[in-house]
Short mmCIF file of C-alpha atoms in Angstrom, two decimals:
data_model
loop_
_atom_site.label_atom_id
_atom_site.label_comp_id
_atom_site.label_asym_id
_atom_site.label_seq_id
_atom_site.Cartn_x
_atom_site.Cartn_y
_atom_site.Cartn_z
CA UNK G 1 37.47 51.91 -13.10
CA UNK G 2 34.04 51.69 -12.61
CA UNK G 3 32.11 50.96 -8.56
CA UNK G 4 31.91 47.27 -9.64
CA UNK G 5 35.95 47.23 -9.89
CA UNK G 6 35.93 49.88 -7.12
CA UNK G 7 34.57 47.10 -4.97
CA UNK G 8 36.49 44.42 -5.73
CA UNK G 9 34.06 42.72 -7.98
CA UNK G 10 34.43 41.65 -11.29
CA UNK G 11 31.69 42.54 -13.55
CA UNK G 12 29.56 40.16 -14.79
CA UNK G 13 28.20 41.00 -18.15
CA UNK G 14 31.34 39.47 -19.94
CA UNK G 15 30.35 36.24 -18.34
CA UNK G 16 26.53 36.17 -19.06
CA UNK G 17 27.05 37.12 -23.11
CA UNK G 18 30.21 34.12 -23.10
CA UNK G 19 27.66 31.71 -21.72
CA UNK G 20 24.74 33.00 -24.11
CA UNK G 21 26.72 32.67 -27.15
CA UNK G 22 27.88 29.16 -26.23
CA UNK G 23 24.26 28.00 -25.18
CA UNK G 24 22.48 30.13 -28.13
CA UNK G 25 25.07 27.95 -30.72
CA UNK G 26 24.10 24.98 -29.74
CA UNK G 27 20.03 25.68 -29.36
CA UNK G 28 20.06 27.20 -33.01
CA UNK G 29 21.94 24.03 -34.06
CA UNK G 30 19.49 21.23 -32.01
CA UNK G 31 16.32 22.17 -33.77
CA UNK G 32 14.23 19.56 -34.16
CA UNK G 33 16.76 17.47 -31.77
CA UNK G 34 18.49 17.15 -34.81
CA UNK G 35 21.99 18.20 -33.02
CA UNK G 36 25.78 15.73 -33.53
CA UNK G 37 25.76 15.41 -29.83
CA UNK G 38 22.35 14.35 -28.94
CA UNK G 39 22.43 11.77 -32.02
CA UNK G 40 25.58 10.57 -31.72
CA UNK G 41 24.02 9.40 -28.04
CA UNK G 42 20.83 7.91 -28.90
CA UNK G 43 22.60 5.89 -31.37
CA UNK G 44 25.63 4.53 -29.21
CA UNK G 45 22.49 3.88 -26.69
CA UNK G 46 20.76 1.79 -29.28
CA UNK G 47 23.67 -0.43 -30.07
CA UNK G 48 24.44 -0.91 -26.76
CA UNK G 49 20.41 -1.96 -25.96
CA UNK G 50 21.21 -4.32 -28.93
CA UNK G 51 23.75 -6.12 -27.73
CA UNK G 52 23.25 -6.19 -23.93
CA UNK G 53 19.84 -6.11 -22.26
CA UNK G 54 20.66 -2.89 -19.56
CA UNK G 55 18.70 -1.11 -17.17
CA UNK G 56 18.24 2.49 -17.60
CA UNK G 57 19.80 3.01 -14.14
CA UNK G 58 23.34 1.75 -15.19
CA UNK G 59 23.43 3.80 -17.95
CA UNK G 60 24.72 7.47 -17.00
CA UNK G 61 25.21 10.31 -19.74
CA UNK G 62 27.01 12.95 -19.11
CA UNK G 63 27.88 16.21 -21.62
CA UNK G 64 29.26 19.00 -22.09
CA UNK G 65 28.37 21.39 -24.77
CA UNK G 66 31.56 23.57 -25.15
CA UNK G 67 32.56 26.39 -26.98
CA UNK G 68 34.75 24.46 -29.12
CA UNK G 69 34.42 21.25 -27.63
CA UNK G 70 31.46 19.26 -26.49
CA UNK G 71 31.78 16.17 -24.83
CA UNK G 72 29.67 13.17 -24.21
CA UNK G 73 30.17 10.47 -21.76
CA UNK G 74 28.22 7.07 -21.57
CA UNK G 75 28.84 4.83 -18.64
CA UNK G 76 27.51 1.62 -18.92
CA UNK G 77 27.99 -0.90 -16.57
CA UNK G 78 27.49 -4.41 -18.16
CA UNK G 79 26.46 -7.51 -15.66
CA UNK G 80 27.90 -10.69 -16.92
CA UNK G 81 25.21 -12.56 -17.68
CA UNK G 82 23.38 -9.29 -19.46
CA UNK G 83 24.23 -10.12 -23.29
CA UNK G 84 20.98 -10.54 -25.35
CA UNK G 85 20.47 -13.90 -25.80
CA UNK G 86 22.52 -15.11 -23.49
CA UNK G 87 21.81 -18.28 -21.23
CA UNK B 1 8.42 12.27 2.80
CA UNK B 2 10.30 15.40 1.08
CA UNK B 3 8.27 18.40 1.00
CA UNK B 4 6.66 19.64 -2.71
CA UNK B 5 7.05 23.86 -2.63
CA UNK B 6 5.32 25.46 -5.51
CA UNK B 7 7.28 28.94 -6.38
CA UNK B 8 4.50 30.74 -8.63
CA UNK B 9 3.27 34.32 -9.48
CA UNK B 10 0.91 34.48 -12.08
CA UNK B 11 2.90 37.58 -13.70
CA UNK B 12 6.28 36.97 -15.43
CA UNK B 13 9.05 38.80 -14.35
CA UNK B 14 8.82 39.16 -11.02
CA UNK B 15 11.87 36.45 -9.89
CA UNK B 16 10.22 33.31 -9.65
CA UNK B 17 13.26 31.12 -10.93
CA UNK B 18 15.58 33.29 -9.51
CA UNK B 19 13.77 32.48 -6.13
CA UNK B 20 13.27 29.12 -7.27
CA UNK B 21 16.95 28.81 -7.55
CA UNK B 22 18.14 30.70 -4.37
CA UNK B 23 15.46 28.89 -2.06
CA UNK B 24 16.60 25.72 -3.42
CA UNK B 25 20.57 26.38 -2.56
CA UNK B 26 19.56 27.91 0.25
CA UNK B 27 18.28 24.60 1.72
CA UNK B 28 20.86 22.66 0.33
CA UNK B 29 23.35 24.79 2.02
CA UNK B 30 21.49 23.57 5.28
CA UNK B 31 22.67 20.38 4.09
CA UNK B 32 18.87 19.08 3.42
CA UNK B 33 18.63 17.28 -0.30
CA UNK B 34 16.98 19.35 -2.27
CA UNK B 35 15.42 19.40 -6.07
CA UNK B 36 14.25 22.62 -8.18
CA UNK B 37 12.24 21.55 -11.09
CA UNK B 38 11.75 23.51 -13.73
CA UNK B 39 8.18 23.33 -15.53
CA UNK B 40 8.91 25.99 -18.37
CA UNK B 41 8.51 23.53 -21.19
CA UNK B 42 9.77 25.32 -23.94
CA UNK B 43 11.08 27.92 -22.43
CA UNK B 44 13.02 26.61 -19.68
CA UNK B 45 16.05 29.36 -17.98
CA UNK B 46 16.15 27.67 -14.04
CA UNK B 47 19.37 25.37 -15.95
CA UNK B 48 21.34 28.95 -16.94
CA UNK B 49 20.11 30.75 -13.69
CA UNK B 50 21.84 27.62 -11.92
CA UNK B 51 24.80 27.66 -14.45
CA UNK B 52 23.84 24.10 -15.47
CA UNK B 53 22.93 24.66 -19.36
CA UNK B 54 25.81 23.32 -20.98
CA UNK B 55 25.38 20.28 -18.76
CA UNK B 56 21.55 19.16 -19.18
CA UNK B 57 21.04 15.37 -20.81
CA UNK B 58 17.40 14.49 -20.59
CA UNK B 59 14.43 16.46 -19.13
CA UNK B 60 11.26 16.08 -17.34
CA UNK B 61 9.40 15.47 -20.44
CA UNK B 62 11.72 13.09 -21.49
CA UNK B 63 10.90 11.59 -17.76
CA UNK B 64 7.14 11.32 -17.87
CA UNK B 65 7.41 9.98 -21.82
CA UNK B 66 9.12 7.25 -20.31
CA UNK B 67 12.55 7.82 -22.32
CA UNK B 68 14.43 8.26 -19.85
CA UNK B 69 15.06 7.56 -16.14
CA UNK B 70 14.20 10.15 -13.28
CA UNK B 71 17.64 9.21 -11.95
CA UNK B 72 18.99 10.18 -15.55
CA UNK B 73 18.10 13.39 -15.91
CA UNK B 74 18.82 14.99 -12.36
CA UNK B 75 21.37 17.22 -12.65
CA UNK B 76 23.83 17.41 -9.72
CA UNK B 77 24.65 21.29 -8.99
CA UNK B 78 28.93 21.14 -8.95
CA UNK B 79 28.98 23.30 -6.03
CA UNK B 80 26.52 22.08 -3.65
CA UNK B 81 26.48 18.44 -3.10
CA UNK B 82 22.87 17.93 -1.92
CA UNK B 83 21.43 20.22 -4.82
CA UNK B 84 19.62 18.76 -8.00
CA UNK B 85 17.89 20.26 -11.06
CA UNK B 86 15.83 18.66 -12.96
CA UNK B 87 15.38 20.60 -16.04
CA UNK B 88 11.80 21.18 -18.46
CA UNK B 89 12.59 20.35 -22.12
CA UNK B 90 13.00 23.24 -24.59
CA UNK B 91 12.30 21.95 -27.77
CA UNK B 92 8.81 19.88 -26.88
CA UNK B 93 5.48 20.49 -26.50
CA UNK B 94 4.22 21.63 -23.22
CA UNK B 95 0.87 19.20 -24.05
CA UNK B 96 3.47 16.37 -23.05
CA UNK B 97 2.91 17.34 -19.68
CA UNK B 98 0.74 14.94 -18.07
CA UNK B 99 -1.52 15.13 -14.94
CA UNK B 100 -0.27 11.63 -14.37
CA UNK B 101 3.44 11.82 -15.14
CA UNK B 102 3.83 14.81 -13.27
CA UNK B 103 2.33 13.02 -10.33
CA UNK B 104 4.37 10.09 -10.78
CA UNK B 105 7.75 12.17 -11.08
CA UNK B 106 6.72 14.53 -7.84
CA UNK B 107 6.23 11.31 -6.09
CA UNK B 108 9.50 9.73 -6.96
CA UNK B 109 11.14 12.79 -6.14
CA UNK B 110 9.58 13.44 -2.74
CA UNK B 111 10.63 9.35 -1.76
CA UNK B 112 14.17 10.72 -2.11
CA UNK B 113 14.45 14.20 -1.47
CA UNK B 114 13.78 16.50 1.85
CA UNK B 115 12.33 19.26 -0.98
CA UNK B 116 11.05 19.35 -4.31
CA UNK B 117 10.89 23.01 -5.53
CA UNK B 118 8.81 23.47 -8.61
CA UNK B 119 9.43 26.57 -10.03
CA UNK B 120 6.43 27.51 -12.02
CA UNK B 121 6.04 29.17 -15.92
CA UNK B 122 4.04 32.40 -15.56
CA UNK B 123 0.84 32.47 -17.05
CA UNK B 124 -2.20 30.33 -15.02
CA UNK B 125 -2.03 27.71 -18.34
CA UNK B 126 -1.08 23.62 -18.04
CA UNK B 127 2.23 24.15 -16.64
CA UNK B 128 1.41 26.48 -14.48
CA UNK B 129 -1.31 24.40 -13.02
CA UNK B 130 0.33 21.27 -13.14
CA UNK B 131 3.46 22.90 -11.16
CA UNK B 132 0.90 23.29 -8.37
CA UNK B 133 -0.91 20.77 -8.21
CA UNK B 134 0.57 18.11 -5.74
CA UNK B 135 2.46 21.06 -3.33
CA UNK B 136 2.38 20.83 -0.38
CA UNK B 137 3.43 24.53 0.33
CA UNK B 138 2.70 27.56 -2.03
CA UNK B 139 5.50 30.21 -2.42
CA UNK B 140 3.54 33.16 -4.53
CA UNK B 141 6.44 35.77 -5.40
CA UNK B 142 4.86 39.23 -5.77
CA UNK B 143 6.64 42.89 -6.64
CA UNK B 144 5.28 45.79 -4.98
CA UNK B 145 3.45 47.13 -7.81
CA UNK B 146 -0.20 46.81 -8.90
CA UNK B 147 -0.39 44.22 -11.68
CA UNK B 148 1.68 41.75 -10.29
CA UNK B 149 -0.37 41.93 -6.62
CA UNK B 150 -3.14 41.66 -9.14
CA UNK B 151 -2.29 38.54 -10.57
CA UNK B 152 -1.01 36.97 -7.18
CA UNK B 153 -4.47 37.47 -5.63
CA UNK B 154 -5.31 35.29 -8.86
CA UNK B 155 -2.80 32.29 -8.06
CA UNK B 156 -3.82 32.16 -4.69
CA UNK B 157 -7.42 31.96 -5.79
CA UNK B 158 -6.53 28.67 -8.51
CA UNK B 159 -3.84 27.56 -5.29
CA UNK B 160 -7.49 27.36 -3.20
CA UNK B 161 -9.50 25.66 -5.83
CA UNK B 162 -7.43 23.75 -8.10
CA UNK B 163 -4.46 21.33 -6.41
CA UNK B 164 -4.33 17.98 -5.36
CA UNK B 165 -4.83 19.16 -1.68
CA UNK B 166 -8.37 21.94 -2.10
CA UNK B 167 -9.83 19.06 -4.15
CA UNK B 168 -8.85 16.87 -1.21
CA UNK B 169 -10.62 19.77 0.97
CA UNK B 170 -7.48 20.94 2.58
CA UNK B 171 -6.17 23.99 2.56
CA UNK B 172 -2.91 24.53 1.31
CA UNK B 173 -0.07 27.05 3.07
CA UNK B 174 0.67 29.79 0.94
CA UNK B 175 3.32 32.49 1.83
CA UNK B 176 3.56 35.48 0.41
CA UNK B 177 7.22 36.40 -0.71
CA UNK B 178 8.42 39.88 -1.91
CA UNK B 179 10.74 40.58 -4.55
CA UNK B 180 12.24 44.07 -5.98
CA UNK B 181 11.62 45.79 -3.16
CA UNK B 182 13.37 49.03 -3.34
CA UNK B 183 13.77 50.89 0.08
CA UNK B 184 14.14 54.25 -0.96
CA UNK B 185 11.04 54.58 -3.02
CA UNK B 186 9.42 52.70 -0.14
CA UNK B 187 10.62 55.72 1.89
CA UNK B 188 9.48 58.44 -0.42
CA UNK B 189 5.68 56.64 -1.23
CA UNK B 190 6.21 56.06 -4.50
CA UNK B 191 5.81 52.02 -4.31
CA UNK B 192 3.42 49.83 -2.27
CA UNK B 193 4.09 49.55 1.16
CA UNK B 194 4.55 45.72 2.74
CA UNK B 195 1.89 46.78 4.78
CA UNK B 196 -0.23 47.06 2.02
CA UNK B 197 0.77 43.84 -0.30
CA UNK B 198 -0.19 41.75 2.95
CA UNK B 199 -3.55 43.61 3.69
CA UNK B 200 -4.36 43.33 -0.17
CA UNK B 201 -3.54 39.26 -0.33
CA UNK B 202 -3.61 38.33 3.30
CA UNK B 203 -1.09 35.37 3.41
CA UNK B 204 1.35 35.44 5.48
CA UNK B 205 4.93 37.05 4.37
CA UNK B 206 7.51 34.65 3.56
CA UNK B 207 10.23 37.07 3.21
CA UNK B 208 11.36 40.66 1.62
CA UNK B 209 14.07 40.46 -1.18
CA UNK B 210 15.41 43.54 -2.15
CA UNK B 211 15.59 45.24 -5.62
CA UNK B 212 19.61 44.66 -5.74
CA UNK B 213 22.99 44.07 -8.15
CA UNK B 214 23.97 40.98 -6.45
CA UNK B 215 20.85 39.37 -7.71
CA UNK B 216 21.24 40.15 -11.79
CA UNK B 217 25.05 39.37 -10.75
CA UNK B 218 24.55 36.03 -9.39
CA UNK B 219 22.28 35.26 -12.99
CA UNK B 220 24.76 36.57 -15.39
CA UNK B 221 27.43 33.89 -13.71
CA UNK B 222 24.82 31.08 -13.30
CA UNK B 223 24.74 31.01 -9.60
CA UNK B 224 21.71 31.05 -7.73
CA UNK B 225 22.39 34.38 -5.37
CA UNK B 226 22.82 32.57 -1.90
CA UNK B 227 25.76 31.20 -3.56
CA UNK B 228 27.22 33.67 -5.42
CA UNK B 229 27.78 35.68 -2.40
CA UNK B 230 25.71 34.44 0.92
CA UNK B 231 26.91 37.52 2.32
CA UNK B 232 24.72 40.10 0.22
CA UNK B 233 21.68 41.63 0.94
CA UNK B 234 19.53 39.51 -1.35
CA UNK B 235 21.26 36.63 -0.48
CA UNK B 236 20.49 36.69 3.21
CA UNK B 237 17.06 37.54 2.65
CA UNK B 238 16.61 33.83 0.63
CA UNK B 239 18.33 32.21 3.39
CA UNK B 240 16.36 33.28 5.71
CA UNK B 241 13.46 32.63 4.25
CA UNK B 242 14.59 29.18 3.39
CA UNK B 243 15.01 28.74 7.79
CA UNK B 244 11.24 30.41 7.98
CA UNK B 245 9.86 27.71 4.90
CA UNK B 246 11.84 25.26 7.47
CA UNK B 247 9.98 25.76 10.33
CA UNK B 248 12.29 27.99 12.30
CA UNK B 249 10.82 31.12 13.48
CA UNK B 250 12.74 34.11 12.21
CA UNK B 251 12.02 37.45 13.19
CA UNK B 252 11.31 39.65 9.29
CA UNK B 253 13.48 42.56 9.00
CA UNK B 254 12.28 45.48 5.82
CA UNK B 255 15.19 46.00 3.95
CA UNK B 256 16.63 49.74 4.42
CA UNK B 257 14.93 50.04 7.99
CA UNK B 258 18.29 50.13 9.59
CA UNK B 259 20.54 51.79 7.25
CA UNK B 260 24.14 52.61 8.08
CA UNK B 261 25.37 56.13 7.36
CA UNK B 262 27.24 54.41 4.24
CA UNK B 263 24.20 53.22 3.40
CA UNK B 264 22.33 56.58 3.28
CA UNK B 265 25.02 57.92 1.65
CA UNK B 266 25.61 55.36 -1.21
CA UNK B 267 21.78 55.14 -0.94
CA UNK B 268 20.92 57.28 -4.68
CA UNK B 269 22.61 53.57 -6.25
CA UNK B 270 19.97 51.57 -5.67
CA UNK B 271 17.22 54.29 -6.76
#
């Protein structure tokens, strides 16, 4: 047992290379912005622009870039009268 | 009208996100709403010191390029309510920082938060100048050791010459905050004295973090160290310098002044 353990604290290190290797995977896979996650976005964003006329404010991303998941949530909220076009 | 705090050094190294990040919780956990922005373009770290990495969207060059909204790209810190990051952008050029954006951004921010921490790259280059520029306060984080007093006395020179607020003809506070302080070489001589780093730069002393555990600890689990354990002896150094950047007068104590016998005896860890 080492003074960390000792004093009731759980050492850190194993947390700090976890979240490197997680973050590093993902950096060394975005070059060039190139990465699934970030296109996949900017092109579900440009279809939606296409079809309804939104503000950037009601539009929230959200993601997650996992270990073996990553996630990506758009929230769009859609007035009625927003569809391109529309009269 | 939030309040724009510049943390900045010159040096690298010496704990400027890491105080970036703890100062930041540390008024948040005061319950005032706070931002850190990071101005590292290209080599941004306040997101992983605030466990936020996996999490970031859009960035603040993606802000001032107009690409995305300011609202967009905060980052809401999942343990404190009232604490926002707004990360720099790793993969862009730091030449996409604009005079003009960043002074549009720092205004939007300071309309809706009560501080706007901009942690500064190291280095007195672009970003480091542009994380300056519209402060209102100057937070210059120094170790007690020669180069990096060195290059503070530069900062505070540019912090004098080169903002928003000298060109304007006013001075701007600067407060001198020292990190890595380790008691027991303070005790045997071997490392400037406080005493010394505030004769040498003459601004007045912020705070006194000490060298510590808690404070690599609190990086390696993405928490800035008020919040990974407010109890520690880092951590309570941060929050009370937060209360002193607030206004409240807070007596300064020098780490290791008042040791307990435990203390002295566990003392050789921390050498």
């Amino acid at each position: 047992m080492n003074i960390l353990g000792f004093f009731g604290k759980k050492a850190s290190a194993p947390t700090a290379r976890d979240r490197l290797q997680v973050l590093l995977a993902h950096e060394r896979a975005s070059v060039g912005d190139s990465d699934l996650v970030t296109r996949l976005r900017e092109e579900i964003l440009a279809v939606i622009a296409k079809h309804v006329k939104v503000d950037g404010e009601q539009v929230k991303v959200t993601m997650d870039r996992g270990d073996q998941v990553s996630t990506l949530e758009i929230d769009v909220e859609i007035p009625l009268k927003a569809r391109v076009g529309a009269t | 009208m939030g309040k724009v705090v510049v943390v900045t050094s010159g040096k690298g190294g010496v704990g400027k996100t890491t105080s970036a990040a703890a100062l930041g919780a540390a008024l948040a956990q005061r319950k005032e709403k706070t931002v850190v922005v990071d101005f590292d373009v290209g080599l941004r770290n306040l997101d992983l010191v605030m466990g936020a990495e996996r999490r970031v969207v859009y960035d603040l060059v993606n802000v001032i390029q107009g690409e995305a909204k300011l609202a967009q790209a905060l980052i809401r810190d999942k343990r404190l309510e009232t604490l926002y990051l707004l990360p720099a952008s790793q993969t862009r050029d730091k030449d996409n920082l604009t005079a003009e954006g960043v002074e549009r951004v720092i205004g939007a921010l300071k309309k809706t938060f009560d501080w706007v921490i901009c942690d500064s790259p190291a280095g007195i280059e672009r970003g480091a100048t542009l994380a300056m520029r519209h402060a209102d306060v100057a937070v210059v984080v120094t170790n007690p050791e020669v180069s990096s007093v060195r290059d503070s006395d530069r900062i505070i020179g540019l912090i004098d010459a080169k903002t928003a607020k000298a060109e304007r003809g006013e001075r701007m506070d600067r407060h001198l905050l020292l990190t890595r302080y380790n008691p027991n070489r303070a005790e045997r001589g071997d490392m400037l004295s406080v005493e010394d780093v505030l004769e040498i730069l003459s601004i007045p002393l912020l705070g006194i973090v000490p060298e510590s555990m808690d404070v690599l600890r609190a990086s390696n689990i993405g928490m800035p160290v008020t919040l990974a354990d407010s109890q520690s002896a880092p951590a309570q150094a941060y929050l009370q310098a937060a209360r002193r950047l607030a206004g409240e007068d807070v007596p300064i104590s020098i780490p290791g002044e008042k040791r307990s016998l435990l203390g002295k005896l566990f003392g050789w860890r921390a050498a």
